[in-house]
């Protein structure tokens, strides 16, 4: 494993001119940097806040990317209680004559998406039509 700050990257090994060379797989780092660049663009564009965790479905349903390091250990995304995922495509729901909008999902039981103990998420709504 290669480490950049708190970011742990999987490594790859290849043979070059008969020598075994191990290097960091920068795919995850590139993904993180692209998300940060998007956030900076939003903030620089005048938005009061920005998020890179928006999704169309609950996180347990998105199949977050799981990578395997050279030891064979599975690495996924670790979520803690209270972590939120914003709904990228908010939709309205009507129940008992009241209208709600699905704002996203909140983690109610922490875990890692790449392990036998995945996180649990519950939807959270906002009221559109008052009572």
PDB file of C-alpha atoms in Angstrom, residues 38-112:
ATOM      1  CA  UNK A  38     -15.474  20.158  -8.807  1.00  0.00           C
ATOM      2  CA  UNK A  39     -16.092  21.437  -5.278  1.00  0.00           C
ATOM      3  CA  UNK A  40     -13.610  24.274  -5.745  1.00  0.00           C
ATOM      4  CA  UNK A  41     -15.299  25.206  -9.045  1.00  0.00           C
ATOM      5  CA  UNK A  42     -18.702  25.387  -7.339  1.00  0.00           C
ATOM      6  CA  UNK A  43     -17.382  27.471  -4.449  1.00  0.00           C
ATOM      7  CA  UNK A  44     -15.487  29.783  -6.805  1.00  0.00           C
ATOM      8  CA  UNK A  45     -18.678  30.148  -8.843  1.00  0.00           C
ATOM      9  CA  UNK A  46     -20.488  31.680  -5.888  1.00  0.00           C
ATOM     10  CA  UNK A  47     -22.218  28.664  -4.367  1.00  0.00           C
ATOM     11  CA  UNK A  48     -22.424  28.819  -0.567  1.00  0.00           C
ATOM     12  CA  UNK A  49     -21.652  25.108  -0.297  1.00  0.00           C
ATOM     13  CA  UNK A  50     -20.675  22.189  -2.496  1.00  0.00           C
ATOM     14  CA  UNK A  51     -20.820  18.418  -2.184  1.00  0.00           C
ATOM     15  CA  UNK A  52     -19.270  15.472  -3.993  1.00  0.00           C
ATOM     16  CA  UNK A  53     -21.351  12.819  -2.297  1.00  0.00           C
ATOM     17  CA  UNK A  54     -24.534  13.275  -4.311  1.00  0.00           C
ATOM     18  CA  UNK A  55     -26.104  10.080  -5.605  1.00  0.00           C
ATOM     19  CA  UNK A  56     -29.259   8.948  -7.392  1.00  0.00           C
ATOM     20  CA  UNK A  57     -29.910   6.008  -5.048  1.00  0.00           C
ATOM     21  CA  UNK A  58     -29.009   5.144  -1.461  1.00  0.00           C
ATOM     22  CA  UNK A  59     -25.290   4.444  -1.021  1.00  0.00           C
ATOM     23  CA  UNK A  60     -25.864   0.782  -0.240  1.00  0.00           C
ATOM     24  CA  UNK A  61     -27.456   0.529  -3.681  1.00  0.00           C
ATOM     25  CA  UNK A  62     -24.829   2.429  -5.670  1.00  0.00           C
ATOM     26  CA  UNK A  63     -22.202  -0.297  -5.333  1.00  0.00           C
ATOM     27  CA  UNK A  64     -19.425   2.071  -4.288  1.00  0.00           C
ATOM     28  CA  UNK A  65     -16.140   1.213  -5.940  1.00  0.00           C
ATOM     29  CA  UNK A  66     -14.286  -1.588  -4.190  1.00  0.00           C
ATOM     30  CA  UNK A  67     -10.618  -2.099  -4.932  1.00  0.00           C
ATOM     31  CA  UNK A  68      -8.345  -4.951  -4.006  1.00  0.00           C
ATOM     32  CA  UNK A  69      -4.817  -4.342  -2.789  1.00  0.00           C
ATOM     33  CA  UNK A  70      -1.905  -6.738  -3.389  1.00  0.00           C
ATOM     34  CA  UNK A  71      -2.645  -8.608  -0.144  1.00  0.00           C
ATOM     35  CA  UNK A  72      -6.132  -9.467  -1.374  1.00  0.00           C
ATOM     36  CA  UNK A  73      -7.872  -7.381   1.309  1.00  0.00           C
ATOM     37  CA  UNK A  74     -11.004  -5.651   0.054  1.00  0.00           C
ATOM     38  CA  UNK A  75     -11.159  -1.904   0.458  1.00  0.00           C
ATOM     39  CA  UNK A  76     -14.418  -0.003   0.172  1.00  0.00           C
ATOM     40  CA  UNK A  77     -15.807   3.281   1.387  1.00  0.00           C
ATOM     41  CA  UNK A  78     -16.100   3.603   5.173  1.00  0.00           C
ATOM     42  CA  UNK A  79     -19.192   5.458   6.371  1.00  0.00           C
ATOM     43  CA  UNK A  80     -19.812   6.676   9.935  1.00  0.00           C
ATOM     44  CA  UNK A  81     -23.093   7.319  11.722  1.00  0.00           C
ATOM     45  CA  UNK A  82     -24.376  10.749  10.681  1.00  0.00           C
ATOM     46  CA  UNK A  83     -22.665  10.801   7.265  1.00  0.00           C
ATOM     47  CA  UNK A  84     -25.070  12.162   4.659  1.00  0.00           C
ATOM     48  CA  UNK A  85     -25.485  11.528   0.967  1.00  0.00           C
ATOM     49  CA  UNK A  86     -27.341  14.250  -0.934  1.00  0.00           C
ATOM     50  CA  UNK A  87     -29.968  13.132  -3.453  1.00  0.00           C
ATOM     51  CA  UNK A  88     -28.662  14.162  -6.884  1.00  0.00           C
ATOM     52  CA  UNK A  89     -32.165  13.970  -8.383  1.00  0.00           C
ATOM     53  CA  UNK A  90     -34.658  15.050  -5.686  1.00  0.00           C
ATOM     54  CA  UNK A  91     -38.137  13.628  -6.110  1.00  0.00           C
ATOM     55  CA  UNK A  92     -41.425  14.278  -4.370  1.00  0.00           C
ATOM     56  CA  UNK A  93     -43.448  11.673  -2.497  1.00  0.00           C
ATOM     57  CA  UNK A  94     -47.066  12.091  -1.416  1.00  0.00           C
ATOM     58  CA  UNK A  95     -48.315  10.247   1.671  1.00  0.00           C
ATOM     59  CA  UNK A  96     -51.569  10.823   3.559  1.00  0.00           C
ATOM     60  CA  UNK A  97     -52.229  13.993   1.592  1.00  0.00           C
ATOM     61  CA  UNK A  98     -48.853  15.553   2.390  1.00  0.00           C
ATOM     62  CA  UNK A  99     -46.003  16.078  -0.062  1.00  0.00           C
ATOM     63  CA  UNK A 100     -42.379  15.433   0.861  1.00  0.00           C
ATOM     64  CA  UNK A 101     -39.153  15.704  -1.099  1.00  0.00           C
ATOM     65  CA  UNK A 102     -36.474  13.029  -0.800  1.00  0.00           C
ATOM     66  CA  UNK A 103     -33.386  15.063   0.166  1.00  0.00           C
ATOM     67  CA  UNK A 104     -30.973  12.148   0.557  1.00  0.00           C
ATOM     68  CA  UNK A 105     -29.854   9.422   2.926  1.00  0.00           C
ATOM     69  CA  UNK A 106     -28.183   9.466   6.345  1.00  0.00           C
ATOM     70  CA  UNK A 107     -25.978   6.731   7.794  1.00  0.00           C
ATOM     71  CA  UNK A 108     -27.593   5.094  10.838  1.00  0.00           C
ATOM     72  CA  UNK A 109     -25.088   2.261  11.294  1.00  0.00           C
ATOM     73  CA  UNK A 110     -21.467   2.740  10.255  1.00  0.00           C
ATOM     74  CA  UNK A 111     -19.547   0.217   8.216  1.00  0.00           C
ATOM     75  CA  UNK A 112     -17.436  -0.336   5.133  1.00  0.00           C
TER      76      UNK A 112
END
